[in-house]
Amino acid sequence: MRVFSSGRAYDRAMTAVPTFTQVADGIWTATATIWTSLTTAVVAPHGACLLIDPGISLAELDARAHEAIRRGWRVTAGFATHPHWDHVLWHQAWCGAPRWATAEAVEAQRRTRDADLAAADAATPGHDPALFGRLTALPADATELPWDGPQAVIVRHRAHAPGHAALVLPHAATLLAGDMLSDLEIPLLDTDAADPLDDYRAALDTLERAAADHGVRTVIPGHGHVGDGAELARRLAADRRSLEALARGRTPDADRLRTPWLAEEHRKHVERLRH
Ligand SMILES: [Zn+2]
């Protein structure tokens, strides 16, 4: 997310922090007060809880920690879908729980830690640096998240950021897509990658295959809204159309480009693909 530090200037007004809503069997989401960021909690019947993207502001993290206690959830693991700063925040209440990420994501976060911490501080001050980005690398051959709850299948790809991975929760037919498959955001390329367009095309194929393999009926993006199976298909098609328009030098996706910071990201994509 560091690339968006000057851009994602949505409504920063602090309003009451929304609480969790159950969107599939044992899968709960809550929306942050900025950037339509979605927090996901995967909750086992015995109360163990896996947290993905726990929120952005300190007030949100506090609210999530209190709500988890109130609901009887024990946060025993976290998962960072990718190394951008808004996905590696954490709360002291959950110290001791490993925060899994792919080894590539851990390495990328280590490289950009100082800049990411500064970006986080500028957007939402007060996070404890000791908790920021303390990720644990998954074994390279891990196909499932090592945690004491429902099976969580790791779906690795190379789009948007180094070491990005989605999770599929087969028991709930749910795909946690990280910063992919958003209804609000255009496909955001990793402009530092050697071939960001091909990475993105391949990632959409990978996600589509994983969704088909597990009969996914619910998609949860990192930013945007929860969708059903039909919406997942619509987003895959919309993102592919965007990528092809970008590749052909056309302006894609008039709807999503109405958001100023996304128009700016699109401009950067065009610039990057010239070289
Ligand atoms: Zn991101």
PDB file of N, CA, C and O and ligand atoms in Angstrom, residues 1 4 82 84 86-87 160 179, ligand 1:
ATOM      1  N   MET A   1       0.818  -1.203   0.000  1.00  0.00           N
ATOM      2  CA  MET A   1       0.000   0.000   0.000  1.00  0.00           C
ATOM      3  C   MET A   1       0.848   1.248   0.000  1.00  0.00           C
ATOM      4  O   MET A   1       0.331   2.327  -0.157  1.00  0.00           O
ATOM      5  N   PHE A   4       0.278   4.021  -2.298  1.00  0.00           N
ATOM      6  CA  PHE A   4      -0.940   4.811  -2.246  1.00  0.00           C
ATOM      7  C   PHE A   4      -0.903   5.847  -1.125  1.00  0.00           C
ATOM      8  O   PHE A   4      -1.892   6.462  -0.826  1.00  0.00           O
ATOM      9  N   HIS A  82      -0.352  -9.928   1.909  1.00  0.00           N
ATOM     10  CA  HIS A  82       0.786  -9.358   1.184  1.00  0.00           C
ATOM     11  C   HIS A  82       1.425  -8.282   2.059  1.00  0.00           C
ATOM     12  O   HIS A  82       0.876  -7.902   3.087  1.00  0.00           O
ATOM     13  N   HIS A  84       2.057  -5.006   1.988  1.00  0.00           N
ATOM     14  CA  HIS A  84       1.740  -3.573   2.071  1.00  0.00           C
ATOM     15  C   HIS A  84       1.317  -3.200   3.491  1.00  0.00           C
ATOM     16  O   HIS A  84       0.702  -3.995   4.200  1.00  0.00           O
ATOM     17  N   ASP A  86      -0.856  -1.535   5.138  1.00  0.00           N
ATOM     18  CA  ASP A  86      -2.200  -1.619   5.732  1.00  0.00           C
ATOM     19  C   ASP A  86      -2.640  -3.061   5.948  1.00  0.00           C
ATOM     20  O   ASP A  86      -3.756  -3.310   6.404  1.00  0.00           O
ATOM     21  N   HIS A  87      -1.769  -4.012   5.631  1.00  0.00           N
ATOM     22  CA  HIS A  87      -2.091  -5.429   5.843  1.00  0.00           C
ATOM     23  C   HIS A  87      -1.184  -6.074   6.889  1.00  0.00           C
ATOM     24  O   HIS A  87      -1.271  -7.279   7.105  1.00  0.00           O
ATOM     25  N   HIS A 160       0.118  -7.807  -7.842  1.00  0.00           N
ATOM     26  CA  HIS A 160      -0.096  -6.701  -6.900  1.00  0.00           C
ATOM     27  C   HIS A 160       1.082  -6.431  -5.968  1.00  0.00           C
ATOM     28  O   HIS A 160       1.424  -5.273  -5.726  1.00  0.00           O
ATOM     29  N   ASP A 179      -5.630  -8.077  -1.806  1.00  0.00           N
ATOM     30  CA  ASP A 179      -5.863  -6.893  -2.656  1.00  0.00           C
ATOM     31  C   ASP A 179      -6.089  -7.281  -4.114  1.00  0.00           C
ATOM     32  O   ASP A 179      -5.478  -6.725  -5.031  1.00  0.00           O
TER      33      ASP A 179
HETATM   34 ZN    ZN B   1      -1.938  -3.859  -1.309  1.00  0.00          ZN
END
